[in-house]
Short mmCIF file of C-alpha atoms and ligand atoms in Angstrom, two decimals:
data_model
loop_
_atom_site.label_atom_id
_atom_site.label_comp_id
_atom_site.label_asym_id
_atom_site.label_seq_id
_atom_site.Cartn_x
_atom_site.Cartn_y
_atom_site.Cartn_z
CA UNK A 219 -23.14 29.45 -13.87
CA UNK A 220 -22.22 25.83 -13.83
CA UNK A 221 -22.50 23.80 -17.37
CA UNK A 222 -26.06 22.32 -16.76
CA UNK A 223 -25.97 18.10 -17.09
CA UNK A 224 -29.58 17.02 -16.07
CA UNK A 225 -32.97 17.38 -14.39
CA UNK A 226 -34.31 15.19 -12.94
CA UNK A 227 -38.65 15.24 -12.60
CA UNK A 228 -39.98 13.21 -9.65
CA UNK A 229 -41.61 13.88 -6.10
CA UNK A 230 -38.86 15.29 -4.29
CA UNK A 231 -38.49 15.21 -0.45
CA UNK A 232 -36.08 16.68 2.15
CA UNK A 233 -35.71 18.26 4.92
CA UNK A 234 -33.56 21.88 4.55
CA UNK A 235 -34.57 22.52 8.08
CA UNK A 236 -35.06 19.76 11.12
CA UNK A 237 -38.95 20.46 11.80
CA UNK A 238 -40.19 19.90 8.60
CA UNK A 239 -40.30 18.28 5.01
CA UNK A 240 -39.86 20.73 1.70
CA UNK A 241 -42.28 18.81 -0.40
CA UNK A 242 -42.59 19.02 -4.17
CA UNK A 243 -45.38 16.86 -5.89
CA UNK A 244 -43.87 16.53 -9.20
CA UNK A 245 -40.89 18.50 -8.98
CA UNK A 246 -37.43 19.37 -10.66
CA UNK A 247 -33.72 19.30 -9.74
CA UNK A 248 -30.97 20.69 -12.05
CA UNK A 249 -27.87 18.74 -11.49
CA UNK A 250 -24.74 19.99 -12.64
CA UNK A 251 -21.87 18.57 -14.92
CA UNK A 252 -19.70 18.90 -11.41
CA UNK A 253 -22.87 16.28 -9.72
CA UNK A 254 -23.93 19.22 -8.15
CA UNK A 255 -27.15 20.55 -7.86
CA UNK A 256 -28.11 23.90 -9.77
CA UNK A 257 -31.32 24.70 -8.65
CA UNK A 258 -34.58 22.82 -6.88
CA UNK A 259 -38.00 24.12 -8.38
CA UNK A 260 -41.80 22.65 -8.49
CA UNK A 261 -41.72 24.45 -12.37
CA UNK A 262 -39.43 23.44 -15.09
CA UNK A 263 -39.95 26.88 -16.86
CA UNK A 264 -38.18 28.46 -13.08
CA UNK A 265 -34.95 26.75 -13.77
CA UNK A 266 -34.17 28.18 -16.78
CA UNK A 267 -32.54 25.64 -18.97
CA UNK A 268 -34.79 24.36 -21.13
CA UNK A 269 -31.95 22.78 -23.32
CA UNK A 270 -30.89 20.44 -20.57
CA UNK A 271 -31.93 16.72 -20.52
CA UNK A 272 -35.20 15.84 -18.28
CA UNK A 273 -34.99 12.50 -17.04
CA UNK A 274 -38.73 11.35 -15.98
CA UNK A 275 -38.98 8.83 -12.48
CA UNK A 276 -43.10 9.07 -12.79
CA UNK A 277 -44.44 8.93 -9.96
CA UNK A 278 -41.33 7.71 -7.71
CA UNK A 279 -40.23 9.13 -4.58
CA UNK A 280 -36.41 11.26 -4.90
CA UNK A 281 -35.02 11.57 -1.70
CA UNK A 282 -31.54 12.39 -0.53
CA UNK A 283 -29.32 9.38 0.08
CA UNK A 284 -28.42 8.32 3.64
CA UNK A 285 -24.80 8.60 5.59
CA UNK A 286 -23.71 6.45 7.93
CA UNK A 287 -21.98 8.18 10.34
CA UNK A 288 -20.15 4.76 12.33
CA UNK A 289 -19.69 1.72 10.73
CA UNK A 290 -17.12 -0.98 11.17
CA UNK A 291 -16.72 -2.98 7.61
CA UNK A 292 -14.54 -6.01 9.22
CA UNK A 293 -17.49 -6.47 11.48
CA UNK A 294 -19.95 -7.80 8.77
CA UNK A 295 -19.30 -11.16 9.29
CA UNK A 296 -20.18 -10.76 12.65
CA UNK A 297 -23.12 -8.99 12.11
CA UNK A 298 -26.09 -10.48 13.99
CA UNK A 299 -24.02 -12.44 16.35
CA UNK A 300 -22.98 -12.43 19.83
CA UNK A 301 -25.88 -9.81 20.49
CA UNK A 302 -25.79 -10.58 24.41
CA UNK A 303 -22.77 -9.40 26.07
CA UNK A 304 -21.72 -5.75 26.80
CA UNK A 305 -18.97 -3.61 25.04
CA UNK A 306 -15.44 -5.21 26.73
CA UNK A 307 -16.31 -8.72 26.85
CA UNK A 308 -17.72 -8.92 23.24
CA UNK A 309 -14.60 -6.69 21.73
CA UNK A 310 -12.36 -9.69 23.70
CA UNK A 311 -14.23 -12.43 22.71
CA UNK A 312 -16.03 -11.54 19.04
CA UNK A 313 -14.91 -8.84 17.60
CA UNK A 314 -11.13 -8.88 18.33
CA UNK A 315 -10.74 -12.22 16.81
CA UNK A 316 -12.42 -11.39 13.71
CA UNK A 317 -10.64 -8.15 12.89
CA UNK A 318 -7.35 -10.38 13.65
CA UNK A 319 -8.46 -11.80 10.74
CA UNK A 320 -8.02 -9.18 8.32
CA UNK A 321 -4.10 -10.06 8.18
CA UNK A 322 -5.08 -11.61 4.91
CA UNK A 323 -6.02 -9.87 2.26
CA UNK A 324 -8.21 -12.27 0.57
CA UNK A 325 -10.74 -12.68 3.32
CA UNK A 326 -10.91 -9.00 3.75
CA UNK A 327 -11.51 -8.64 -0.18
CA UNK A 328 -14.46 -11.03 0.29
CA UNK A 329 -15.71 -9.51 3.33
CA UNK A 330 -15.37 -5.88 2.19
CA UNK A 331 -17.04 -6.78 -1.01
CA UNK A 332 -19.86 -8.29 1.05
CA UNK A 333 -20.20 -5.31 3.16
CA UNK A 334 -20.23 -2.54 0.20
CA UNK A 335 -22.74 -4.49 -1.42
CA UNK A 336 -24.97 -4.37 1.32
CA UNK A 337 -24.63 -0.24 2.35
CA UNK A 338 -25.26 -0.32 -2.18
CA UNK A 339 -28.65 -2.04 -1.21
CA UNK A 340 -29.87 -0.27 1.26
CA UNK A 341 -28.91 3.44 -0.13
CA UNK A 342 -26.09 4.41 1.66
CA UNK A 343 -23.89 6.80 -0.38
CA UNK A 344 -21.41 8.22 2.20
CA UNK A 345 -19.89 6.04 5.27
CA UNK A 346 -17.65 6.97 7.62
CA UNK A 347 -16.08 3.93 8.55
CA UNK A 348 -13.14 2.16 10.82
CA UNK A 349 -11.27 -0.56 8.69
CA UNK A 350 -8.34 -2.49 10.97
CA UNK A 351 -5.03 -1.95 11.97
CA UNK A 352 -4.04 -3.58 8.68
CA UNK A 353 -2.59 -0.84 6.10
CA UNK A 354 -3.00 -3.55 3.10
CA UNK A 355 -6.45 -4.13 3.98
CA UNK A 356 -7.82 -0.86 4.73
CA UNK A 357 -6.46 0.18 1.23
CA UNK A 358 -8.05 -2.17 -0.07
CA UNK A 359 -11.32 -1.03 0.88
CA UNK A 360 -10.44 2.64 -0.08
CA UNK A 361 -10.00 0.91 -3.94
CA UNK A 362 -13.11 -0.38 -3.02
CA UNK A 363 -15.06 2.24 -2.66
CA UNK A 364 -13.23 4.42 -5.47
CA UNK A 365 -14.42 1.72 -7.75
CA UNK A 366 -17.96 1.44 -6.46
CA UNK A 367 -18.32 5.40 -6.73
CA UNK A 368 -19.41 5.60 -3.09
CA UNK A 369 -18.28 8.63 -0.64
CA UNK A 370 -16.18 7.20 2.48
CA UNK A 371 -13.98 8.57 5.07
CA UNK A 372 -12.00 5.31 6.09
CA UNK A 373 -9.55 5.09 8.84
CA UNK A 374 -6.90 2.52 9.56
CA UNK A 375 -7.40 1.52 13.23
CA UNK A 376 -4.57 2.86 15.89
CA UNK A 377 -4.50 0.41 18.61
CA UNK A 378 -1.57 -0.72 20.74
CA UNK A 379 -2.60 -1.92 24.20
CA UNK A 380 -5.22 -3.81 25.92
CA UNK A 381 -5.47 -6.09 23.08
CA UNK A 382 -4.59 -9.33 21.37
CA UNK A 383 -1.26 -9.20 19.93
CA UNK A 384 -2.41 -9.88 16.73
CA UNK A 385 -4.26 -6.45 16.88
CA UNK A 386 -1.01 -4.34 18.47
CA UNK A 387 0.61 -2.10 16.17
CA UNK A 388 3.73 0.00 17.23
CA UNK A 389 3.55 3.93 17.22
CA UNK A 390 5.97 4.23 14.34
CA UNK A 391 4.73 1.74 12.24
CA UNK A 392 1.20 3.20 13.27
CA UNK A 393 2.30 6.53 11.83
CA UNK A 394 4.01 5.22 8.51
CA UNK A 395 1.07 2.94 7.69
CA UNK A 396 -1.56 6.55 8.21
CA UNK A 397 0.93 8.29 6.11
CA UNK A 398 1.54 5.73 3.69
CA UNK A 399 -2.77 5.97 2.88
CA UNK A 400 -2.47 9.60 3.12
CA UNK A 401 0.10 10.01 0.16
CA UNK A 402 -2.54 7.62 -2.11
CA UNK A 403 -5.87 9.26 -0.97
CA UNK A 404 -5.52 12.63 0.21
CA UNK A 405 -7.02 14.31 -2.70
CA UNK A 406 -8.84 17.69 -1.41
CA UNK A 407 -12.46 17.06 -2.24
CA UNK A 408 -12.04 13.03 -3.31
CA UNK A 409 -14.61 10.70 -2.28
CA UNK A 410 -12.61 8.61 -0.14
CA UNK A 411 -10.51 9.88 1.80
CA UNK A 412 -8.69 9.02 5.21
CA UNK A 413 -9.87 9.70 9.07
CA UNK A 414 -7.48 9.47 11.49
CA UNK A 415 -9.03 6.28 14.21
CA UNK A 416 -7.47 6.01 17.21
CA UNK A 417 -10.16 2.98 18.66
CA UNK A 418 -10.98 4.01 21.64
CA UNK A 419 -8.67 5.35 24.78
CA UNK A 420 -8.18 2.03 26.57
CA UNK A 421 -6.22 0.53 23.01
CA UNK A 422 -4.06 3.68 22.66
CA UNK A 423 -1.19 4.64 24.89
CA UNK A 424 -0.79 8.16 25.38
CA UNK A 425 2.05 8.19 23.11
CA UNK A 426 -0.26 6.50 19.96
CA UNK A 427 -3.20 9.15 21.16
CA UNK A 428 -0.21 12.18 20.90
CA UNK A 429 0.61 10.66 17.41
CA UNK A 430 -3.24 10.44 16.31
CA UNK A 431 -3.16 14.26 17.15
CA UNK A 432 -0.42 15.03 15.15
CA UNK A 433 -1.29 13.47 12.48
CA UNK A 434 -4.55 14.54 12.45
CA UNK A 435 -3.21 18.14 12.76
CA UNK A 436 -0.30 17.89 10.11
CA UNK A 437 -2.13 16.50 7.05
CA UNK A 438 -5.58 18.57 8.41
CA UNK A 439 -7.72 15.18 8.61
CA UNK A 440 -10.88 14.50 10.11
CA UNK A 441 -10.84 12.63 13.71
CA UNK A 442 -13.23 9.41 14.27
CA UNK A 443 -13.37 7.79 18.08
CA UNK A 444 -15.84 6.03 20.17
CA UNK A 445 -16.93 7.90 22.93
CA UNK A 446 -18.63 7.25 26.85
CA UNK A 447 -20.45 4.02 25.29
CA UNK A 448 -20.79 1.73 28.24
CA UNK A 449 -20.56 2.28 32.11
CA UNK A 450 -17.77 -0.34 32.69
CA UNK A 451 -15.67 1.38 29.58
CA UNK A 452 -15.96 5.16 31.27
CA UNK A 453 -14.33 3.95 34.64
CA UNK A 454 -11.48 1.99 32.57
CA UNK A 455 -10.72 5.26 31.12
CA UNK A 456 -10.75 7.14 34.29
CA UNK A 457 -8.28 4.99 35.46
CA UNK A 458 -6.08 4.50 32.45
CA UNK A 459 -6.28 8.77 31.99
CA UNK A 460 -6.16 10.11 35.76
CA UNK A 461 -5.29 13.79 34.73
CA UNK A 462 -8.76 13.99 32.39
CA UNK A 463 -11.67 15.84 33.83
CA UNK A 464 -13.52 13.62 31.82
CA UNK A 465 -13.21 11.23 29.04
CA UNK A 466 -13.90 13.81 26.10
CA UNK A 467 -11.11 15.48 27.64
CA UNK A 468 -8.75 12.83 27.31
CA UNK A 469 -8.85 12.55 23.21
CA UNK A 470 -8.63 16.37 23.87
CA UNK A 471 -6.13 16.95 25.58
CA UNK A 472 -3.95 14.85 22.43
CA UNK A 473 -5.63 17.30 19.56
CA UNK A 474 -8.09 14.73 18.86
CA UNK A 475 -11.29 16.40 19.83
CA UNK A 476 -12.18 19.30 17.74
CA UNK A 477 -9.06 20.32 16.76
CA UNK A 478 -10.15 18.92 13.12
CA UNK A 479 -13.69 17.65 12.17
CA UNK A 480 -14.01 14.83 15.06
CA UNK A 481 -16.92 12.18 15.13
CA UNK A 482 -17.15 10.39 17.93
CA UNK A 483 -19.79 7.31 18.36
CA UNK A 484 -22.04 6.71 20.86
CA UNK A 485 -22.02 9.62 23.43
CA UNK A 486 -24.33 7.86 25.66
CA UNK A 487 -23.38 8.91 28.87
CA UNK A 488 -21.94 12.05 28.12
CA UNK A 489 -23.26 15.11 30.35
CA UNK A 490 -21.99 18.17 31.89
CA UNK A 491 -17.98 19.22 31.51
CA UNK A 492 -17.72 16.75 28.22
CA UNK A 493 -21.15 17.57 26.52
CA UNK A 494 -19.60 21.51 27.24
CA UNK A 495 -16.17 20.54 25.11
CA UNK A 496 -18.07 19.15 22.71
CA UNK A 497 -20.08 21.68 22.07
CA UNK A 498 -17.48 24.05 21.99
CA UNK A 499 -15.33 22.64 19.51
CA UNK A 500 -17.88 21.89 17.38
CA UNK A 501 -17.46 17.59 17.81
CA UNK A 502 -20.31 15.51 16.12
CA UNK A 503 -21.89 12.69 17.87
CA UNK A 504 -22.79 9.50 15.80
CA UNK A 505 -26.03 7.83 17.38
CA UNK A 506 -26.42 4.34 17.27
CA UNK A 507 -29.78 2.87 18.69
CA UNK A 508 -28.62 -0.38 17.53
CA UNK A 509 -25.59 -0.84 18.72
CA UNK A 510 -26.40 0.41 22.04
CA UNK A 511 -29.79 -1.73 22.22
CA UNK A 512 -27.80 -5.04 21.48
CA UNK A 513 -24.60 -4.20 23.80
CA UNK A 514 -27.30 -3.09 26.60
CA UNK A 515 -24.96 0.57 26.49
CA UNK A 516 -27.63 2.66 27.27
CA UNK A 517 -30.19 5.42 25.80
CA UNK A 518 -28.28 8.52 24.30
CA UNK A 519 -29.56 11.81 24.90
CA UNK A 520 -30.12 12.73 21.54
CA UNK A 521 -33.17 15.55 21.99
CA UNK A 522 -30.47 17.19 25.04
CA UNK A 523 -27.92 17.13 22.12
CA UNK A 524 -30.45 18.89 19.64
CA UNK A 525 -31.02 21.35 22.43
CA UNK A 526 -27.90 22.27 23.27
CA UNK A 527 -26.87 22.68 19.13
CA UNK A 528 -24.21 19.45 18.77
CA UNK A 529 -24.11 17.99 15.52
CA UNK A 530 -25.92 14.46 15.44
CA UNK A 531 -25.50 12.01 12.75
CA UNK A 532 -27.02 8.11 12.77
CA UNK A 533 -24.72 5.35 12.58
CA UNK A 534 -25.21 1.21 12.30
CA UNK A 535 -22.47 0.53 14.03
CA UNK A 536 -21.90 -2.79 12.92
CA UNK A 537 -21.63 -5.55 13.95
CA UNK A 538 -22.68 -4.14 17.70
CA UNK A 539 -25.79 -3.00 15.65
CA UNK A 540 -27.25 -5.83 13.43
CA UNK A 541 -28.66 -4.00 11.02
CA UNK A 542 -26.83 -1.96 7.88
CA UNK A 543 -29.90 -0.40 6.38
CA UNK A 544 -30.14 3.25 7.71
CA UNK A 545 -33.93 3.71 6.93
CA UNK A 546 -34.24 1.18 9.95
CA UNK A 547 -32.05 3.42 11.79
CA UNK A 548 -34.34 5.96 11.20
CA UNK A 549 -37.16 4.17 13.03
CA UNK A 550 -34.77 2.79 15.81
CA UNK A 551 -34.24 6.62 16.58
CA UNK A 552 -37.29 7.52 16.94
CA UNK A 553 -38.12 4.57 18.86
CA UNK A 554 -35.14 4.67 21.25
CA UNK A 555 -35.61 8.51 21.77
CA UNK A 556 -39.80 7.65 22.57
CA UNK A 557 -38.48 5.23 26.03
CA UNK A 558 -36.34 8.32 27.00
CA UNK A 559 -39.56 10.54 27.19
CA UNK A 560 -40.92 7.57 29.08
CA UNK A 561 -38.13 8.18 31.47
CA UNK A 562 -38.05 12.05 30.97
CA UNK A 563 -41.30 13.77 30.15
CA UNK A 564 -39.07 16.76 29.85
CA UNK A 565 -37.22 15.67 27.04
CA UNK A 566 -39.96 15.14 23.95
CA UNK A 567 -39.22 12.26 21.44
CA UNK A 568 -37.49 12.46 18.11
CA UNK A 569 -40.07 13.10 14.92
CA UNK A 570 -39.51 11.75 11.54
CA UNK A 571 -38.65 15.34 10.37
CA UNK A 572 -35.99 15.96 12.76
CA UNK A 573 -34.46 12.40 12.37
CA UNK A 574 -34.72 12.33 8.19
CA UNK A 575 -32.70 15.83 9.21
CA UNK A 576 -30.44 14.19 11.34
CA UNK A 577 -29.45 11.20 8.71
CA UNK A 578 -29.18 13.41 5.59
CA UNK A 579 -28.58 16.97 5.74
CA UNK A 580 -26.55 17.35 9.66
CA UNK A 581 -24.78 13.69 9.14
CA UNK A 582 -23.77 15.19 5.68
CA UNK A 583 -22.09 18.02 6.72
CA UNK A 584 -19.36 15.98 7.72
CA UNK A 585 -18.41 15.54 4.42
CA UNK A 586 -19.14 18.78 3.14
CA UNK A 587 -22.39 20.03 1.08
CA UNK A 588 -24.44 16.82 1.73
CA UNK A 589 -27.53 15.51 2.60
CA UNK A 590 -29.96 18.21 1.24
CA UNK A 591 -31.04 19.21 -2.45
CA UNK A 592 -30.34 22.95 -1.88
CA UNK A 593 -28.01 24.90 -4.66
CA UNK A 594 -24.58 23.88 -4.10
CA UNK A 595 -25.30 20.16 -2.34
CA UNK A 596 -23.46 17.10 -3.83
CA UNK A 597 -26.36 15.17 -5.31
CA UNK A 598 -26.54 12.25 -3.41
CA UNK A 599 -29.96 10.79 -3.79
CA UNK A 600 -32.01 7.66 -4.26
CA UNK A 601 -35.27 7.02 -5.94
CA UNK A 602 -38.26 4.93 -4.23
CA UNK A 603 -40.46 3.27 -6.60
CA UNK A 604 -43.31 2.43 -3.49
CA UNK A 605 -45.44 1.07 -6.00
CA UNK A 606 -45.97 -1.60 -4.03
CA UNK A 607 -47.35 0.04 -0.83
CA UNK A 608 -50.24 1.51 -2.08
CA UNK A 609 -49.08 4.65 -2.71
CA UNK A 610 -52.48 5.76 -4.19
CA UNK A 611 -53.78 6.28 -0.77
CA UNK A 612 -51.60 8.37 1.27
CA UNK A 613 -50.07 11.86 0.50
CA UNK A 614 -46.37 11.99 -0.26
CA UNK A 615 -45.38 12.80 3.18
CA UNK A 616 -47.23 9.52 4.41
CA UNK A 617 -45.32 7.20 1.09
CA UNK A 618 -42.02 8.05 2.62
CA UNK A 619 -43.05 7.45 6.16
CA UNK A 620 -44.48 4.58 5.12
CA UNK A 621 -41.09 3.60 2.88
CA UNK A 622 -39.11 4.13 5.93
CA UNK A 623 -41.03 2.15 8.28
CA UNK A 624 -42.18 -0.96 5.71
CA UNK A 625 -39.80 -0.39 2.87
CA UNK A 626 -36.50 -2.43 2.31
CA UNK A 627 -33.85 -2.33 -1.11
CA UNK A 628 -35.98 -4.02 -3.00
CA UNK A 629 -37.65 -0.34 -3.30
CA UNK A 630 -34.53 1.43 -4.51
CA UNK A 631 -34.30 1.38 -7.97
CA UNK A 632 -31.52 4.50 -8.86
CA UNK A 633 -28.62 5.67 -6.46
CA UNK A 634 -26.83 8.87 -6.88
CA UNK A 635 -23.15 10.08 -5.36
CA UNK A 636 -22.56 13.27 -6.64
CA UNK A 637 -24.35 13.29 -9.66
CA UNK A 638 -22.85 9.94 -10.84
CA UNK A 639 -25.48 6.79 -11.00
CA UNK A 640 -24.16 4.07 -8.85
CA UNK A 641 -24.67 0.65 -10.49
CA UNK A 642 -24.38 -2.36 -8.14
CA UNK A 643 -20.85 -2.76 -7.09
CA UNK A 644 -19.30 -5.90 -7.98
CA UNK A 645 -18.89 -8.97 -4.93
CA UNK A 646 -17.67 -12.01 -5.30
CA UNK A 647 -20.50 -14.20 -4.22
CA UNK A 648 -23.97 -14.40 -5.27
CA UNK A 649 -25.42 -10.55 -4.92
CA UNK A 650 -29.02 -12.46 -4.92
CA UNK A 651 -28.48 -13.53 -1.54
CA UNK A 652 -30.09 -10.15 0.69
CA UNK A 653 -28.61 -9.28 4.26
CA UNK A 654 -31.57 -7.35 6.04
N1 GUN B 886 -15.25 0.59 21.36
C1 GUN B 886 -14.03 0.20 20.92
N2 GUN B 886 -14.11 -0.57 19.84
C2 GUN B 886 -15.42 -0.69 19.56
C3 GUN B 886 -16.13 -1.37 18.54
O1 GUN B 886 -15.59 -2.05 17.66
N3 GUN B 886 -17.49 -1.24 18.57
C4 GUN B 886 -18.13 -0.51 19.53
N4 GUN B 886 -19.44 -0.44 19.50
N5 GUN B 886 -17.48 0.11 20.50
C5 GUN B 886 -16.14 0.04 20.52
FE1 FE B 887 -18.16 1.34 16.94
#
């Protein structure tokens, strides 16, 4: 029996399965002295630990705190611009440039700073994010989140062709930089940890992707990629990779699809032979209605996905989404997923059940027991004080749909990572000013 460190007493919402909300007006969770939770219970006497600490949130909404699942951090100063060109033509002209940037230290130390602020804001607990192909800087953001107390899986970008030279790293020095991060970070069950992030397969030569796998496969590290985004992107790849059946196949066929946890973002096209290897080796897709709204990518499949049993996390995707707060994500889901049933009447829309499902408990299994309040779970969570949305006219369930859809930071008044409170992370300009 774990040493018992605190309840805490509050309405408690989450989803333990995808159709439905566990709901518990003025309940109890027992967190452990490991930030784990004990037990879940709508009776203190159930729990059985009456010498424990209760800590009281009233009549405040606890929820489980939200993942993002695909999230580039050197993007936020590009966030909300360039929002009308498609995926090649904004990586050459936007977002190239600006991770170029990243050389220095000192502007990604500002930037970074910006950017963890912001995912503090809006509740996000665990990120799994791509930094640059700069080993300095990329640390630098791992110390970041250490310090902040925030859960991250970071990767230093591989990329070596098909880009500016500023961006194009050699294979060996590829490889050294990775293992240089690995020897700091890989801790079994740390925080922050690396991800092996080969960009995409149009910046990586076979011989980077072949390095990727083995390094993915010697240190036993999780696998991030972006995956059949945009129409224009998928025939580049066909081309570049003329032995793949497809263009899951080509990250597979160099150990980088499956072979260890493996992310990949977008997914939007994917269908048939690739949505099979998925499937099959157990690769989660990160959705990002955002990103592929503003880059014009397309409309992922995500109820097909559900159907077939893939794992499906949200993601921003910043800065090809605009927008780091995940609750909006939530919305943008359902949304995006209500003008595919427009299109396919055979294929019914995303509820808030399923998505809340999607964002917390499957996009936290990447990272082990998160996302839920079940025995066992990491207790990531956030408390809603909705005081100012009338919460003394709707039931619970219709507070947090209503906090989803209206709410914004201002709203969040405690964060949890593991059972640690996180207080607002330190930036270096004035944390008054809001990004929304
Ligand atoms: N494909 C390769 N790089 C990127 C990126 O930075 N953002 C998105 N959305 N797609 C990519
Ligand atoms: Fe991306």
């Amino acid at each position: 029996m774990p040493i018992m460190k605190k309840i805490y007493k509050a309405h408690i919402l989450f989803t333990k399965e995808k159709d439905h909300f566990e709901v518990l007006e003025n309940g109890y969770v027992a967190v452990g002295a490991d930030g784990r939770v004990i037990a879940v219970s709508a009776r203190l006497e159930s729990l059985e630990c009456k010498d424990a600490e209760v800590i009281d949130f009233g009549n405040k909404l606890l929820i489980p705190a939200m993942n993002d699942m695909h999230v580039h951090a050197p993007q936020v100063h590009n966030q909300g611009v360039a929002m009308d060109l498609e995926l090649l033509p904004w990586l050459e002209n936007y977002t190239f440039p600006e991770e170029s940037k990243y050389a220095d230290v000192h502007y990604a130390e500002r930037m970074y700073r910006r950017f963890l602020h912001t995912q503090w804001l809006f509740g996000t607990m665990r990120s799994v994010v791509f930094g640059t192909i700069h080993t300095e800087s990329t640390r630098l953001l791992m110390k970041l989140y250490q310090e902040a107390g925030m859960g991250a899986l970071v990767g230093k970008v591989a990329m070596n062709r098909n880009c500016p030279d500023a961006l194009c790293e050699d294979v060996e020095a590829a490889v050294r930089g990775n293992e240089e991060l690995i020897a700091e970070f890989n801790r079994p069950d740390a925080l922050v940890r690396p991800i092996i992030t080969p960009r995409f397969v149009p910046s990586c030569t076979p011989e980077l992707l072949k390095a990727c796998g083995e390094l993915a496969n010697k240190y036993q590290l999780p696998v991030q990629s972006h995956l059949s985004e945009n129409v224009s992107e998928i025939e580049w790849v066909a081309q570049l990779e003329k032995e793949s059946t497809s263009y899951g196949d080509a990250y597979n066929r160099y150990g980088l699809f499956g072979q260890t946890p493996t992310i990949m973002a977008h997914c939007v096209w994917t269908h048939g032979s690739e949505l099979e290897l998925m499937k099959r080796n157990g690769v989660m897709v990160a959705h990002c209605p955002t990103s592929n709204f503003n880059l014009s990518s397309g409309i992922a499949p995500v109820r097909s996905f559900l159907d077939e049993g893939l794992r499906v996390g949200l993601g921003s995707d910043i800065s090809g989404g605009h927008d780091l707060n995940m609750f909006r994500m939530l919305v943008y889901a359902i949304q995006v997923s209500k003008m595919h049933y427009q299109l396919d009447h055979g294929k019914a829309f995303l509820t808030l059940p399923e998505v809340f499902w999607i964002a917390t408990k499957s996009a936290g299994s990447f990272f082990g027991k998160v996302g839920s309040f079940e025995p066992g779970y990491d207790f990531d969570a956030l408390v809603i004080d909705d005081d100012i949305l009338h919460p003394e006219e709707y039931s619970l369930l219709h507070r947090l749909e209503r906090y989803i859809y209206l709410g914004d930071d201002r709203q969040i008044v405690h964060r949890f990572c593991r059972g640690q409170e996180v207080p607002e992370p330190a930036s270096m300009e004035d944390s008054g000013k809001r990004i929304s």
